[in-house]
Amino acid sequence: MSYQPPKVWALDNELGGPWGKLNRPVAGATHEKTLPVGKHPIQLYSLGTPNGQKVTILLEELLALGVSGAEYDAYLIKINEGDQFSSGFVDVNPNSKIPALLDNSGSSPIRVFESGAILLYLAEKFGHFLPKDLAARTEALNWLFWLQGSAPYVGGGFGHFYHYAPVKIEYAINRFTMEAKRQLDLLDQQLAKHRFIAGDEYSIADIAIWPWYGALVKGLLYEAAEFIDAKSYTNLLRWADEIEARPAVARGRIVNRTWGDKQLPERHDASDFEALGL
């Protein structure tokens, strides 16, 4: 039977799937809770999803360059338990989504929310991974903002209906698979001409895009590599392998992660990786 929308929508408390009850039709805090604060200037409140990995990968890349000011505490936000709706988290990110960052290095704290904004903020603050040349900088930002607009089709669209939705809907899966593959083909064509996404320089564009599209073709996301015929995107796979091999990426992608073979639910010091062989 086809679904007929009501005249006025109302929340269905029986929304299915593992993430069905995480969202609400209203914004704001649901409970009072203060966020923890560690010893470093940068405080990150996140989870090791693709959006969270963007920020921890960049921070680890900065630290690998010897940028001591990029030292950070990464606290786990358990979105399945509603941590993102605490008063403390909402103060940092009123949109109640991870990641959220608080920079305490100045005379007053600066909050930064939305993963793309955090990458741009950190790249500008520390002067790395964003080209200085105007044309090259603009190209990197083109792709950073492309990612911010495109990834929801992969995550909330393809990933949700293919992997998480309690009911497999052929129309929805076909619709979002088609768009996901169009995006993969776009990246594959771009990487046929360039070593990295925005040219010959590794940048925040690569750091933003890899946790989504690199992980997808490597079979690390939604268990969908075979379904999307990932092996056909040879240039994208070449790039994905190169990024994955970077030591800072190996560290950053496990911060605030509570699943998989290597996990680091919280990160407060570089030595936290030693037990994991990183």
mmCIF file of C-alpha atoms in Angstrom:
data_model
loop_
_atom_site.group_PDB
_atom_site.id
_atom_site.type_symbol
_atom_site.label_atom_id
_atom_site.label_comp_id
_atom_site.label_asym_id
_atom_site.label_seq_id
_atom_site.Cartn_x
_atom_site.Cartn_y
_atom_site.Cartn_z
ATOM 1 C CA MET A 1 0.000 0.000 0.000
ATOM 2 C CA SER A 2 1.393 3.406 -0.941
ATOM 3 C CA TYR A 3 1.865 5.997 1.777
ATOM 4 C CA GLN A 4 -0.522 8.930 1.839
ATOM 5 C CA PRO A 5 0.859 11.927 3.777
ATOM 6 C CA PRO A 6 -1.507 13.482 6.323
ATOM 7 C CA LYS A 7 -2.563 17.103 5.935
ATOM 8 C CA VAL A 8 -0.411 18.045 8.937
ATOM 9 C CA TRP A 9 2.687 16.019 9.798
ATOM 10 C CA ALA A 10 3.145 14.705 13.353
ATOM 11 C CA LEU A 11 6.068 12.827 14.878
ATOM 12 C CA ASP A 12 5.745 9.050 14.783
ATOM 13 C CA ASN A 13 7.317 7.776 17.991
ATOM 14 C CA GLU A 14 7.722 4.375 16.378
ATOM 15 C CA LEU A 15 10.196 5.552 13.742
ATOM 16 C CA GLY A 16 12.248 2.477 12.952
ATOM 17 C CA GLY A 17 15.902 1.674 12.439
ATOM 18 C CA PRO A 18 18.840 1.967 14.831
ATOM 19 C CA TRP A 19 18.858 5.771 14.558
ATOM 20 C CA GLY A 20 15.113 6.320 14.364
ATOM 21 C CA LYS A 21 14.751 8.027 17.733
ATOM 22 C CA LEU A 22 17.836 10.237 17.642
ATOM 23 C CA ASN A 23 16.249 13.214 15.937
ATOM 24 C CA ARG A 24 13.444 15.535 16.954
ATOM 25 C CA PRO A 25 11.398 18.156 15.108
ATOM 26 C CA VAL A 26 12.509 20.866 17.545
ATOM 27 C CA ALA A 27 15.905 22.302 18.494
ATOM 28 C CA GLY A 28 17.489 23.012 21.863
ATOM 29 C CA ALA A 29 18.648 21.146 24.951
ATOM 30 C CA THR A 30 16.677 18.348 26.570
ATOM 31 C CA HIS A 31 18.688 18.177 29.778
ATOM 32 C CA GLU A 32 21.298 20.029 31.803
ATOM 33 C CA LYS A 33 24.839 18.699 31.619
ATOM 34 C CA THR A 34 28.180 20.489 31.597
ATOM 35 C CA LEU A 35 30.774 19.368 29.075
ATOM 36 C CA PRO A 36 34.149 18.183 30.406
ATOM 37 C CA VAL A 37 37.192 20.363 29.720
ATOM 38 C CA GLY A 38 40.703 18.981 29.419
ATOM 39 C CA LYS A 39 44.178 20.478 29.602
ATOM 40 C CA HIS A 40 44.706 21.477 25.978
ATOM 41 C CA PRO A 41 43.637 24.691 24.202
ATOM 42 C CA ILE A 42 41.407 22.792 21.780
ATOM 43 C CA GLN A 43 38.465 20.822 23.099
ATOM 44 C CA LEU A 44 36.662 18.515 20.677
ATOM 45 C CA TYR A 45 33.296 16.902 21.369
ATOM 46 C CA SER A 46 32.626 14.277 18.769
ATOM 47 C CA LEU A 47 32.120 10.710 17.601
ATOM 48 C CA GLY A 48 34.221 8.728 15.123
ATOM 49 C CA THR A 49 31.776 8.961 12.229
ATOM 50 C CA PRO A 50 32.988 10.320 8.871
ATOM 51 C CA ASN A 51 32.165 13.878 9.949
ATOM 52 C CA GLY A 52 34.022 13.416 13.211
ATOM 53 C CA GLN A 53 37.023 11.845 11.482
ATOM 54 C CA LYS A 54 37.526 14.934 9.318
ATOM 55 C CA VAL A 55 38.494 17.010 12.334
ATOM 56 C CA THR A 56 40.621 14.462 14.185
ATOM 57 C CA ILE A 57 42.528 13.621 10.990
ATOM 58 C CA LEU A 58 43.325 17.310 10.454
ATOM 59 C CA LEU A 59 44.403 17.759 14.067
ATOM 60 C CA GLU A 60 46.665 14.705 13.862
ATOM 61 C CA GLU A 61 48.115 15.970 10.568
ATOM 62 C CA LEU A 62 48.881 19.318 12.196
ATOM 63 C CA LEU A 63 50.542 17.618 15.149
ATOM 64 C CA ALA A 64 52.591 15.484 12.747
ATOM 65 C CA LEU A 65 53.961 18.747 11.332
ATOM 66 C CA GLY A 66 55.010 19.828 14.821
ATOM 67 C CA VAL A 67 52.198 22.334 15.383
ATOM 68 C CA SER A 68 52.034 22.126 19.173
ATOM 69 C CA GLY A 69 49.059 24.482 19.379
ATOM 70 C CA ALA A 70 46.936 21.803 17.733
ATOM 71 C CA GLU A 71 47.119 19.562 20.815
ATOM 72 C CA TYR A 72 43.595 18.624 21.778
ATOM 73 C CA ASP A 73 41.303 16.725 24.089
ATOM 74 C CA ALA A 74 38.666 14.675 22.272
ATOM 75 C CA TYR A 75 35.631 13.753 24.340
ATOM 76 C CA LEU A 76 33.144 11.134 23.219
ATOM 77 C CA ILE A 77 29.607 12.257 22.440
ATOM 78 C CA LYS A 78 27.281 9.261 22.549
ATOM 79 C CA ILE A 79 24.604 10.308 20.086
ATOM 80 C CA ASN A 80 22.647 7.103 20.698
ATOM 81 C CA GLU A 81 22.240 8.259 24.306
ATOM 82 C CA GLY A 82 21.361 11.864 23.459
ATOM 83 C CA ASP A 83 24.594 13.535 24.613
ATOM 84 C CA GLN A 84 24.248 15.990 21.720
ATOM 85 C CA PHE A 85 21.119 17.404 23.336
ATOM 86 C CA SER A 86 22.793 18.353 26.622
ATOM 87 C CA SER A 87 22.863 22.029 27.572
ATOM 88 C CA GLY A 88 26.668 22.042 27.424
ATOM 89 C CA PHE A 89 26.807 20.620 23.931
ATOM 90 C CA VAL A 90 24.048 22.891 22.649
ATOM 91 C CA ASP A 91 26.045 25.861 23.947
ATOM 92 C CA VAL A 92 28.883 24.841 21.622
ATOM 93 C CA ASN A 93 26.698 23.672 18.744
ATOM 94 C CA PRO A 94 23.070 24.825 18.782
ATOM 95 C CA ASN A 95 22.416 22.414 15.899
ATOM 96 C CA SER A 96 23.104 19.385 18.165
ATOM 97 C CA LYS A 97 25.311 17.576 15.659
ATOM 98 C CA ILE A 98 28.867 16.305 16.018
ATOM 99 C CA PRO A 99 31.586 17.460 15.753
ATOM 100 C CA ALA A 100 31.770 20.597 17.874
ATOM 101 C CA LEU A 101 34.961 22.378 18.858
ATOM 102 C CA LEU A 102 35.865 24.909 21.519
ATOM 103 C CA ASP A 103 39.113 26.855 21.159
ATOM 104 C CA ASN A 104 40.270 28.152 24.548
ATOM 105 C CA SER A 105 43.630 29.471 23.351
ATOM 106 C CA GLY A 106 42.602 33.123 23.260
ATOM 107 C CA SER A 107 41.252 35.650 25.725
ATOM 108 C CA SER A 108 37.753 34.233 25.310
ATOM 109 C CA PRO A 109 36.555 30.851 24.000
ATOM 110 C CA ILE A 110 35.639 30.496 20.334
ATOM 111 C CA ARG A 111 33.060 27.889 19.413
ATOM 112 C CA VAL A 112 33.186 26.281 15.975
ATOM 113 C CA PHE A 113 30.523 23.936 14.682
ATOM 114 C CA GLU A 114 29.847 22.136 11.389
ATOM 115 C CA SER A 115 32.753 19.980 10.237
ATOM 116 C CA GLY A 116 33.590 22.053 7.164
ATOM 117 C CA ALA A 117 33.739 25.231 9.229
ATOM 118 C CA ILE A 118 36.030 23.504 11.742
ATOM 119 C CA LEU A 119 38.420 22.376 8.984
ATOM 120 C CA LEU A 120 38.558 25.871 7.520
ATOM 121 C CA TYR A 121 39.037 27.439 10.965
ATOM 122 C CA LEU A 122 41.927 25.139 11.891
ATOM 123 C CA ALA A 123 43.599 25.430 8.472
ATOM 124 C CA GLU A 124 43.496 29.226 8.672
ATOM 125 C CA LYS A 125 44.479 29.364 12.349
ATOM 126 C CA PHE A 126 47.588 27.224 11.881
ATOM 127 C CA GLY A 127 48.438 28.016 8.264
ATOM 128 C CA HIS A 128 48.539 24.485 6.854
ATOM 129 C CA PHE A 129 46.582 22.329 4.400
ATOM 130 C CA LEU A 130 44.996 25.286 2.615
ATOM 131 C CA PRO A 131 46.984 26.783 -0.283
ATOM 132 C CA LYS A 132 48.106 30.398 -0.037
ATOM 133 C CA ASP A 133 47.755 31.061 -3.766
ATOM 134 C CA LEU A 134 44.291 32.514 -4.456
ATOM 135 C CA ALA A 135 43.398 30.201 -7.332
ATOM 136 C CA ALA A 136 44.618 27.059 -5.542
ATOM 137 C CA ARG A 137 42.936 28.103 -2.302
ATOM 138 C CA THR A 138 39.668 28.678 -4.119
ATOM 139 C CA GLU A 139 39.858 25.263 -5.784
ATOM 140 C CA ALA A 140 40.402 23.574 -2.409
ATOM 141 C CA LEU A 141 37.416 25.440 -0.978
ATOM 142 C CA ASN A 142 35.335 24.500 -4.019
ATOM 143 C CA TRP A 143 35.805 20.859 -3.140
ATOM 144 C CA LEU A 144 35.423 21.371 0.605
ATOM 145 C CA PHE A 145 32.019 22.946 0.084
ATOM 146 C CA TRP A 146 31.163 20.337 -2.554
ATOM 147 C CA LEU A 147 31.669 17.710 0.134
ATOM 148 C CA GLN A 148 29.497 19.538 2.640
ATOM 149 C CA GLY A 149 26.631 19.629 0.160
ATOM 150 C CA SER A 150 27.145 16.182 -1.375
ATOM 151 C CA ALA A 151 27.893 13.883 1.575
ATOM 152 C CA PRO A 152 24.316 14.011 2.943
ATOM 153 C CA TYR A 153 23.217 12.182 -0.219
ATOM 154 C CA VAL A 154 25.669 9.407 0.661
ATOM 155 C CA GLY A 155 24.993 9.343 4.410
ATOM 156 C CA GLY A 156 21.393 10.345 4.958
ATOM 157 C CA GLY A 157 20.358 9.069 1.535
ATOM 158 C CA PHE A 158 22.265 6.066 0.214
ATOM 159 C CA GLY A 159 23.699 4.862 3.523
ATOM 160 C CA HIS A 160 20.421 5.184 5.354
ATOM 161 C CA PHE A 161 18.197 3.429 2.844
ATOM 162 C CA TYR A 162 20.726 0.798 1.747
ATOM 163 C CA HIS A 163 22.200 -0.087 5.143
ATOM 164 C CA TYR A 164 20.158 1.233 8.069
ATOM 165 C CA ALA A 165 16.496 1.553 7.091
ATOM 166 C CA PRO A 166 14.300 -1.145 8.649
ATOM 167 C CA VAL A 167 12.473 -1.565 5.319
ATOM 168 C CA LYS A 168 14.265 -1.849 1.967
ATOM 169 C CA ILE A 169 12.570 0.551 -0.418
ATOM 170 C CA GLU A 170 13.599 -0.071 -4.026
ATOM 171 C CA TYR A 171 12.807 3.441 -5.226
ATOM 172 C CA ALA A 172 14.799 5.107 -2.422
ATOM 173 C CA ILE A 173 17.811 2.791 -2.807
ATOM 174 C CA ASN A 174 17.883 3.259 -6.577
ATOM 175 C CA ARG A 175 17.464 7.023 -6.300
ATOM 176 C CA PHE A 176 20.341 7.533 -3.868
ATOM 177 C CA THR A 177 22.594 4.856 -5.381
ATOM 178 C CA MET A 178 22.368 6.661 -8.706
ATOM 179 C CA GLU A 179 23.408 9.950 -7.087
ATOM 180 C CA ALA A 180 26.167 8.342 -5.016
ATOM 181 C CA LYS A 181 27.632 6.733 -8.132
ATOM 182 C CA ARG A 182 27.442 10.017 -10.030
ATOM 183 C CA GLN A 183 29.468 11.634 -7.241
ATOM 184 C CA LEU A 184 31.984 8.779 -7.247
ATOM 185 C CA ASP A 185 32.388 9.133 -10.999
ATOM 186 C CA LEU A 186 32.940 12.877 -10.599
ATOM 187 C CA LEU A 187 35.720 12.284 -8.066
ATOM 188 C CA ASP A 188 37.221 9.541 -10.212
ATOM 189 C CA GLN A 189 37.399 11.887 -13.200
ATOM 190 C CA GLN A 190 38.935 14.651 -11.075
ATOM 191 C CA LEU A 191 41.564 12.277 -9.711
ATOM 192 C CA ALA A 192 42.437 11.081 -13.194
ATOM 193 C CA LYS A 193 43.885 14.566 -13.719
ATOM 194 C CA HIS A 194 45.315 15.322 -10.284
ATOM 195 C CA ARG A 195 47.173 13.515 -7.512
ATOM 196 C CA PHE A 196 44.895 15.029 -4.880
ATOM 197 C CA ILE A 197 41.341 16.288 -4.998
ATOM 198 C CA ALA A 198 42.098 19.979 -5.532
ATOM 199 C CA GLY A 199 45.358 19.585 -7.442
ATOM 200 C CA ASP A 200 48.851 18.449 -6.572
ATOM 201 C CA GLU A 201 48.739 19.590 -2.934
ATOM 202 C CA TYR A 202 47.216 17.603 -0.063
ATOM 203 C CA SER A 203 44.608 19.849 1.545
ATOM 204 C CA ILE A 204 41.539 20.019 3.737
ATOM 205 C CA ALA A 205 39.570 19.000 0.637
ATOM 206 C CA ASP A 206 41.185 15.548 0.804
ATOM 207 C CA ILE A 207 40.777 15.408 4.576
ATOM 208 C CA ALA A 208 37.068 16.209 4.258
ATOM 209 C CA ILE A 209 36.300 13.861 1.385
ATOM 210 C CA TRP A 210 38.286 10.753 2.367
ATOM 211 C CA PRO A 211 36.214 9.685 5.420
ATOM 212 C CA TRP A 212 33.127 9.568 3.198
ATOM 213 C CA TYR A 213 34.126 8.622 -0.332
ATOM 214 C CA GLY A 214 37.501 7.040 0.334
ATOM 215 C CA ALA A 215 35.990 4.859 3.039
ATOM 216 C CA LEU A 216 33.048 3.999 0.793
ATOM 217 C CA VAL A 217 35.160 2.620 -2.053
ATOM 218 C CA LYS A 218 37.490 0.873 0.414
ATOM 219 C CA GLY A 219 34.568 -1.065 1.875
ATOM 220 C CA LEU A 220 34.780 0.702 5.241
ATOM 221 C CA LEU A 221 31.354 2.322 5.012
ATOM 222 C CA TYR A 222 27.930 0.637 4.788
ATOM 223 C CA GLU A 223 29.495 -2.653 3.562
ATOM 224 C CA ALA A 224 28.618 -1.422 0.102
ATOM 225 C CA ALA A 225 31.815 -1.646 -1.968
ATOM 226 C CA GLU A 226 30.595 -4.546 -4.075
ATOM 227 C CA PHE A 227 27.109 -3.076 -4.497
ATOM 228 C CA ILE A 228 28.433 0.202 -5.903
ATOM 229 C CA ASP A 229 31.105 -1.575 -8.007
ATOM 230 C CA ALA A 230 33.882 0.284 -6.172
ATOM 231 C CA LYS A 231 36.631 -1.456 -8.143
ATOM 232 C CA SER A 232 35.578 0.432 -11.270
ATOM 233 C CA TYR A 233 36.695 3.762 -9.757
ATOM 234 C CA THR A 234 40.392 3.140 -10.233
ATOM 235 C CA ASN A 235 41.623 6.719 -9.799
ATOM 236 C CA LEU A 236 39.535 7.190 -6.673
ATOM 237 C CA LEU A 237 40.872 3.940 -5.235
ATOM 238 C CA ARG A 238 44.455 5.011 -5.954
ATOM 239 C CA TRP A 239 43.852 8.225 -4.035
ATOM 240 C CA ALA A 240 41.967 6.450 -1.233
ATOM 241 C CA ASP A 241 44.889 4.071 -0.710
ATOM 242 C CA GLU A 242 47.403 6.934 -0.583
ATOM 243 C CA ILE A 243 45.399 8.878 1.990
ATOM 244 C CA GLU A 244 44.719 5.782 4.101
ATOM 245 C CA ALA A 245 48.457 5.076 4.305
ATOM 246 C CA ARG A 246 49.218 8.395 6.025
ATOM 247 C CA PRO A 247 50.047 7.790 9.734
ATOM 248 C CA ALA A 248 48.025 10.825 10.854
ATOM 249 C CA VAL A 249 44.977 9.459 9.027
ATOM 250 C CA ALA A 250 45.390 6.093 10.749
ATOM 251 C CA ARG A 251 45.391 7.883 14.101
ATOM 252 C CA GLY A 252 42.679 10.392 13.376
ATOM 253 C CA ARG A 253 40.140 7.942 12.031
ATOM 254 C CA ILE A 254 39.984 5.958 15.291
ATOM 255 C CA VAL A 255 39.607 8.883 17.712
ATOM 256 C CA ASN A 256 36.194 8.857 19.413
ATOM 257 C CA ARG A 257 35.481 5.479 17.842
ATOM 258 C CA THR A 258 33.842 2.766 19.929
ATOM 259 C CA TRP A 259 33.600 0.035 17.290
ATOM 260 C CA GLY A 260 35.958 -1.887 15.016
ATOM 261 C CA ASP A 261 39.316 -3.515 15.621
ATOM 262 C CA LYS A 262 41.011 -0.315 16.812
ATOM 263 C CA GLN A 263 39.198 2.111 19.094
ATOM 264 C CA LEU A 264 40.101 5.232 21.039
ATOM 265 C CA PRO A 265 36.934 6.524 22.701
ATOM 266 C CA GLU A 266 38.738 9.573 24.121
ATOM 267 C CA ARG A 267 42.033 11.180 23.202
ATOM 268 C CA HIS A 268 44.021 13.432 25.548
ATOM 269 C CA ASP A 269 47.659 12.831 24.615
ATOM 270 C CA ALA A 270 49.724 11.437 21.741
ATOM 271 C CA SER A 271 50.712 8.543 23.990
ATOM 272 C CA ASP A 272 47.098 7.348 23.920
ATOM 273 C CA PHE A 273 47.841 5.723 20.556
ATOM 274 C CA GLU A 274 50.831 3.689 21.759
ATOM 275 C CA ALA A 275 48.826 0.708 22.997
ATOM 276 C CA LEU A 276 47.205 0.529 19.554
ATOM 277 C CA GLY A 277 50.502 0.471 17.726
ATOM 278 C CA LEU A 278 49.961 3.927 16.238
#
